[in-house]
PDB file of C-alpha atoms in Angstrom:
ATOM      1  CA  MET A1128     -24.976  24.586 -24.580  1.00 43.00           C
ATOM      2  CA  ARG A1129     -24.802  27.836 -26.539  1.00 44.00           C
ATOM      3  CA  LYS A1130     -27.279  29.254 -24.260  1.00 46.00           C
ATOM      4  CA  ARG A1131     -25.224  28.577 -21.144  1.00 42.00           C
ATOM      5  CA  LEU A1132     -22.156  30.265 -22.908  1.00 41.00           C
ATOM      6  CA  ILE A1133     -24.240  33.340 -23.516  1.00 45.00           C
ATOM      7  CA  HIS A1134     -25.337  33.427 -19.883  1.00 45.00           C
ATOM      8  CA  ILE A1135     -21.928  32.916 -18.622  1.00 43.00           C
ATOM      9  CA  ALA A1136     -20.397  35.646 -20.746  1.00 47.00           C
ATOM     10  CA  ALA A1137     -23.405  38.176 -19.667  1.00 47.00           C
ATOM     11  CA  ALA A1138     -22.552  37.561 -15.817  1.00 47.00           C
ATOM     12  CA  ALA A1139     -18.905  37.991 -16.600  1.00 48.00           C
ATOM     13  CA  ALA A1140     -19.775  41.507 -18.466  1.00 51.00           C
ATOM     14  CA  LEU A1141     -21.664  42.398 -15.703  1.00 49.00           C
ATOM     15  CA  GLY A1142     -18.918  41.792 -13.126  1.00 54.00           C
ATOM     16  CA  VAL A1143     -20.499  38.881 -11.398  1.00 45.00           C
ATOM     17  CA  THR A1144     -17.828  36.552 -10.191  1.00 44.00           C
ATOM     18  CA  LEU A1145     -18.287  33.050 -11.481  1.00 40.00           C
ATOM     19  CA  ILE A1146     -17.696  30.188  -9.097  1.00 41.00           C
ATOM     20  CA  VAL A1147     -16.848  26.823 -10.795  1.00 39.00           C
ATOM     21  CA  ALA A1148     -16.982  23.638  -8.564  1.00 40.00           C
ATOM     22  CA  ALA A1149     -15.035  20.739  -9.583  1.00 40.00           C
ATOM     23  CA  ALA A1150     -14.790  17.549  -7.748  1.00 40.00           C
ATOM     24  CA  PRO A1151     -11.356  16.564  -6.644  1.00 42.00           C
ATOM     25  CA  PRO A1152      -9.569  13.874  -8.416  1.00 45.00           C
ATOM     26  CA  ALA A1153      -9.916  10.436  -7.307  1.00 52.00           C
ATOM     27  CA  LEU A1154      -6.460   8.681  -6.374  1.00 63.00           C
ATOM     28  CA  ALA A1155      -5.818   5.827  -8.691  1.00 83.00           C
ATOM     29  CA  SER A1156      -5.891   2.347  -7.284  1.00 91.00           C
ATOM     30  CA  VAL A1157      -3.771  -0.733  -8.277  1.00 92.00           C
ATOM     31  CA  HIS A1158      -3.665  -4.152  -7.271  1.00 93.00           C
ATOM     32  CA  VAL A1159      -0.022  -4.738  -5.459  1.00 94.00           C
ATOM     33  CA  CYS A1160       1.134  -8.248  -6.448  1.00 93.00           C
ATOM     34  CA  THR A1161       4.367 -10.408  -6.380  1.00 91.00           C
ATOM     35  CA  ALA A1162       6.697  -9.616  -9.358  1.00 89.00           C
ATOM     36  CA  PHE A1163       7.442 -13.300  -9.749  1.00 88.00           C
ATOM     37  CA  GLY A1164       6.010 -16.699  -8.747  1.00 89.00           C
ATOM     38  CA  ASN A1165       2.248 -16.926  -9.029  1.00 91.00           C
ATOM     39  CA  ASN A1166       1.529 -13.184  -8.947  1.00 92.00           C
ATOM     40  CA  PHE A1167      -0.621 -13.540  -6.119  1.00 94.00           C
ATOM     41  CA  CYS A1168      -1.890 -10.089  -4.973  1.00 96.00           C
ATOM     42  CA  VAL A1169      -2.195  -8.247  -1.309  1.00 96.00           C
ATOM     43  CA  GLY A1170      -5.932  -9.241  -0.096  1.00 97.00           C
ATOM     44  CA  ALA A1171      -7.845  -9.435   2.831  1.00 97.00           C
ATOM     45  CA  THR A1172     -11.407 -11.144   3.474  1.00 97.00           C
ATOM     46  CA  SER A1173     -12.570  -7.828   5.252  1.00 97.00           C
ATOM     47  CA  LEU A1174     -11.221  -4.609   5.953  1.00 98.00           C
ATOM     48  CA  ALA A1175     -11.718  -4.923   9.770  1.00 97.00           C
ATOM     49  CA  ALA A1176      -8.721  -4.062  11.718  1.00 96.00           C
ATOM     50  CA  GLY A1177      -6.524  -6.965  12.522  1.00 96.00           C
ATOM     51  CA  THR A1178      -7.938  -9.183   9.477  1.00 98.00           C
ATOM     52  CA  PRO A1179      -4.816 -11.189   8.082  1.00 97.00           C
ATOM     53  CA  ILE A1180      -3.422  -9.783   4.789  1.00 97.00           C
ATOM     54  CA  THR A1181      -3.161 -12.793   2.423  1.00 97.00           C
ATOM     55  CA  ASN A1182      -2.066 -14.023  -0.982  1.00 95.00           C
ATOM     56  CA  SER A1183      -5.115 -13.370  -3.163  1.00 95.00           C
ATOM     57  CA  SER A1184      -6.276 -13.641  -6.741  1.00 93.00           C
ATOM     58  CA  PRO A1185      -7.022 -10.866  -8.007  1.00 90.00           C
ATOM     59  CA  GLY A1186      -6.327  -8.768  -4.515  1.00 94.00           C
ATOM     60  CA  ARG A1187      -7.681  -5.761  -3.072  1.00 96.00           C
ATOM     61  CA  ASP A1188      -7.570  -2.267  -4.773  1.00 96.00           C
ATOM     62  CA  ILE A1189      -4.888  -0.526  -3.140  1.00 97.00           C
ATOM     63  CA  ILE A1190      -3.946   3.378  -3.316  1.00 96.00           C
ATOM     64  CA  VAL A1191       0.016   3.707  -3.233  1.00 94.00           C
ATOM     65  CA  GLN A1192       0.017   6.978  -1.471  1.00 94.00           C
ATOM     66  CA  ASP A1193       3.062   8.971  -1.015  1.00 94.00           C
ATOM     67  CA  GLN A1194       3.474  10.441   2.415  1.00 94.00           C
ATOM     68  CA  GLY A1195       5.628  13.253   1.333  1.00 93.00           C
ATOM     69  CA  PHE A1196       8.815  12.657   3.292  1.00 92.00           C
ATOM     70  CA  THR A1197      11.574  10.433   2.911  1.00 91.00           C
ATOM     71  CA  HIS A1198      13.318   7.956   5.795  1.00 90.00           C
ATOM     72  CA  ARG A1199      16.906   6.592   5.174  1.00 88.00           C
ATOM     73  CA  GLY A1200      16.753   8.476   1.634  1.00 89.00           C
ATOM     74  CA  LEU A1201      13.720   6.266   0.537  1.00 90.00           C
ATOM     75  CA  GLU A1202      10.615   7.713  -0.130  1.00 92.00           C
ATOM     76  CA  VAL A1203       7.639   6.659   2.324  1.00 93.00           C
ATOM     77  CA  TYR A1204       4.378   5.397   1.189  1.00 94.00           C
ATOM     78  CA  ARG A1205       1.009   3.751   2.688  1.00 95.00           C
ATOM     79  CA  LEU A1206      -0.786   0.819   1.318  1.00 96.00           C
ATOM     80  CA  VAL A1207      -4.391   2.215   1.661  1.00 97.00           C
ATOM     81  CA  PHE A1208      -7.372   0.320   0.960  1.00 97.00           C
ATOM     82  CA  ALA A1209      -9.308   2.238  -1.722  1.00 97.00           C
ATOM     83  CA  LEU A1210     -12.665   0.474  -0.442  1.00 96.00           C
ATOM     84  CA  ASP A1211     -11.925   1.915   3.209  1.00 97.00           C
ATOM     85  CA  THR A1212      -9.075   4.638   3.111  1.00 96.00           C
ATOM     86  CA  SER A1213      -8.872   4.715   6.985  1.00 96.00           C
ATOM     87  CA  LYS A1214      -7.302   1.217   6.595  1.00 97.00           C
ATOM     88  CA  CYS A1215      -3.915   0.296   5.491  1.00 97.00           C
ATOM     89  CA  VAL A1216      -1.610  -2.777   4.998  1.00 97.00           C
ATOM     90  CA  GLY A1217       0.585  -2.955   8.434  1.00 95.00           C
ATOM     91  CA  PHE A1218       2.321  -5.390  10.409  1.00 93.00           C
ATOM     92  CA  SER A1219       1.211  -6.868  13.761  1.00 91.00           C
ATOM     93  CA  ALA A1220       3.435  -6.939  16.652  1.00 89.00           C
ATOM     94  CA  ASN A1221       4.886 -10.268  15.699  1.00 87.00           C
ATOM     95  CA  GLY A1222       5.422  -9.005  11.911  1.00 90.00           C
ATOM     96  CA  LEU A1223       2.508 -10.717  10.317  1.00 92.00           C
ATOM     97  CA  ALA A1224       0.720  -8.679   7.737  1.00 95.00           C
ATOM     98  CA  GLU A1225      -2.771  -7.451   8.688  1.00 96.00           C
ATOM     99  CA  VAL A1226      -5.365  -4.476   7.920  1.00 98.00           C
ATOM    100  CA  ARG A1227      -4.449  -1.653  10.459  1.00 96.00           C
ATOM    101  CA  ASP A1228      -5.824   1.674  11.107  1.00 96.00           C
ATOM    102  CA  CYS A1229      -3.715   4.228   9.091  1.00 94.00           C
ATOM    103  CA  SER A1230      -3.565   6.928  11.727  1.00 83.00           C
ATOM    104  CA  GLY A1231      -0.108   7.796  12.533  1.00 76.00           C
ATOM    105  CA  ASN A1232       2.906   5.222  12.179  1.00 75.00           C
ATOM    106  CA  SER A1233       2.342   3.294  15.649  1.00 79.00           C
ATOM    107  CA  ASN A1234       0.603   0.594  13.684  1.00 87.00           C
ATOM    108  CA  PHE A1235       3.456   0.133  11.336  1.00 94.00           C
ATOM    109  CA  THR A1236       1.638   1.089   8.191  1.00 95.00           C
ATOM    110  CA  ASN A1237       4.518   3.156   6.408  1.00 95.00           C
ATOM    111  CA  TRP A1238       6.582   1.624   3.920  1.00 94.00           C
ATOM    112  CA  MET A1239       9.762   2.649   2.241  1.00 93.00           C
ATOM    113  CA  ASP A1240       9.963   1.850  -1.727  1.00 87.00           C
ATOM    114  CA  ASP A1241      13.392   0.218  -2.305  1.00 83.00           C
ATOM    115  CA  GLY A1242      12.523  -0.484  -5.793  1.00 74.00           C
ATOM    116  CA  ALA A1243      14.523  -1.431  -8.755  1.00 67.00           C
ATOM    117  CA  ASN A1244      13.995  -2.655 -12.230  1.00 66.00           C
ATOM    118  CA  GLY A1245      10.074  -2.166 -12.123  1.00 70.00           C
ATOM    119  CA  ASN A1246       9.892  -3.880  -8.819  1.00 81.00           C
ATOM    120  CA  THR A1247       9.198  -2.608  -5.202  1.00 88.00           C
ATOM    121  CA  ILE A1248      10.619  -3.773  -2.035  1.00 90.00           C
ATOM    122  CA  TRP A1249       8.289  -2.846   0.718  1.00 93.00           C
ATOM    123  CA  ILE A1250      10.456  -2.134   3.691  1.00 91.00           C
ATOM    124  CA  ASN A1251       8.610  -0.962   6.763  1.00 93.00           C
ATOM    125  CA  ASN A1252      10.192   2.107   8.099  1.00 90.00           C
ATOM    126  CA  SER A1253       9.353   1.607  11.760  1.00 89.00           C
ATOM    127  CA  TYR A1254       9.194  -2.173  12.642  1.00 89.00           C
ATOM    128  CA  ASP A1255      11.808  -3.287  14.656  1.00 86.00           C
ATOM    129  CA  PRO A1256      13.249  -6.663  12.783  1.00 87.00           C
ATOM    130  CA  VAL A1257      13.988  -8.315  16.160  1.00 83.00           C
ATOM    131  CA  ASN A1258      10.181  -8.764  16.684  1.00 84.00           C
ATOM    132  CA  CYS A1259       9.873 -10.401  13.032  1.00 84.00           C
ATOM    133  CA  SER A1260       8.881 -13.833  14.432  1.00 76.00           C
ATOM    134  CA  ASN A1261       7.206 -15.454  11.120  1.00 65.00           C
ATOM    135  CA  GLY A1262       8.509 -18.930  12.154  1.00 60.00           C
ATOM    136  CA  LEU A1263      11.554 -18.915   9.391  1.00 61.00           C
ATOM    137  CA  VAL A1264      15.003 -19.669  11.308  1.00 57.00           C
ATOM    138  CA  ASN A1265      17.339 -16.604  11.556  1.00 58.00           C
ATOM    139  CA  ASP A1266      15.203 -14.411   9.136  1.00 68.00           C
ATOM    140  CA  GLN A1267      14.378 -11.402  11.034  1.00 76.00           C
ATOM    141  CA  GLY A1268      13.324  -8.594   8.918  1.00 84.00           C
ATOM    142  CA  VAL A1269      11.027  -5.627   7.725  1.00 90.00           C
ATOM    143  CA  ASP A1270      10.316  -6.575   4.243  1.00 91.00           C
ATOM    144  CA  LEU A1271       6.728  -7.226   3.110  1.00 93.00           C
ATOM    145  CA  THR A1272       7.023 -10.876   1.807  1.00 91.00           C
ATOM    146  CA  SER A1273       4.919 -13.664   0.456  1.00 91.00           C
ATOM    147  CA  ASP A1274       5.354 -17.405   0.481  1.00 89.00           C
ATOM    148  CA  ASN A1275       3.851 -17.865  -3.342  1.00 90.00           C
ATOM    149  CA  HIS A1276       0.736 -20.004  -2.023  1.00 93.00           C
ATOM    150  CA  LEU A1277      -2.664 -18.635  -2.377  1.00 96.00           C
ATOM    151  CA  GLY A1278      -4.559 -17.652   0.795  1.00 96.00           C
ATOM    152  CA  ASP A1279      -1.374 -17.860   2.959  1.00 94.00           C
ATOM    153  CA  ARG A1280      -0.603 -14.762   5.240  1.00 94.00           C
ATOM    154  CA  LEU A1281       2.007 -12.170   4.276  1.00 94.00           C
ATOM    155  CA  TYR A1282       4.816 -11.430   6.618  1.00 91.00           C
ATOM    156  CA  CYS A1283       7.894  -9.840   7.601  1.00 91.00           C
ATOM    157  CA  SER A1284      11.344 -11.137   6.479  1.00 88.00           C
ATOM    158  CA  ALA A1285      14.759  -9.899   5.528  1.00 84.00           C
ATOM    159  CA  GLY A1286      14.207 -11.300   2.055  1.00 74.00           C
ATOM    160  CA  ASN A1287      17.439 -13.876   2.478  1.00 70.00           C
ATOM    161  CA  THR A1288      15.422 -17.112   2.831  1.00 65.00           C
ATOM    162  CA  PRO A1289      15.373 -19.374  -0.163  1.00 64.00           C
ATOM    163  CA  GLY A1290      11.450 -18.881  -1.580  1.00 66.00           C
ATOM    164  CA  ASP A1291      10.791 -15.567  -0.245  1.00 73.00           C
ATOM    165  CA  LEU A1292       8.869 -13.478  -2.513  1.00 86.00           C
ATOM    166  CA  ILE A1293       9.715  -9.814  -1.586  1.00 88.00           C
ATOM    167  CA  ARG A1294       9.494  -8.058  -5.001  1.00 88.00           C
ATOM    168  CA  TRP A1295       6.317  -6.497  -5.778  1.00 91.00           C
ATOM    169  CA  THR A1296       4.588  -4.425  -8.665  1.00 87.00           C
ATOM    170  CA  PRO A1297       3.586  -2.152  -9.628  1.00 81.00           C
ATOM    171  CA  GLU A1298       6.216   0.314  -8.778  1.00 69.00           C
ATOM    172  CA  PRO A1299       5.170   3.711  -7.422  1.00 65.00           C
TER     173      PRO A1299
END
């Protein structure tokens, strides 16, 4: 180590420009889980586009990636799968959560954080609530929702149907 420092000092004295290579910091990943109920997490059996997003234990590693802008006054994020950063959590055309390509926002992959009290409500920033056909009567919405049953698919809702679990941890 001392020998290396001497060589660096000698190079600096001779006017040699030192180039230090450093790897960029890795983005931290977390498990995004319901704040209440059974605390199931966002999961998927594979990361192929179209794979259903389900209640899982322990769930997939997710990078909560800030998109650098706000929508309706709320910060916008993507829920990116750490194992394949080209894949995100998004809604299908009928409001069922599935693995989607992260490109653009045509795949309904941008989420606003409307969190409070250490919890987050993930609100899709471009999904039309009228298209939310999750089978729940009069529950059209854009919130990422769980039904608190292991293996069941996550879906859209307005968060006003009894039993809906729309609060998630950790908060970005």
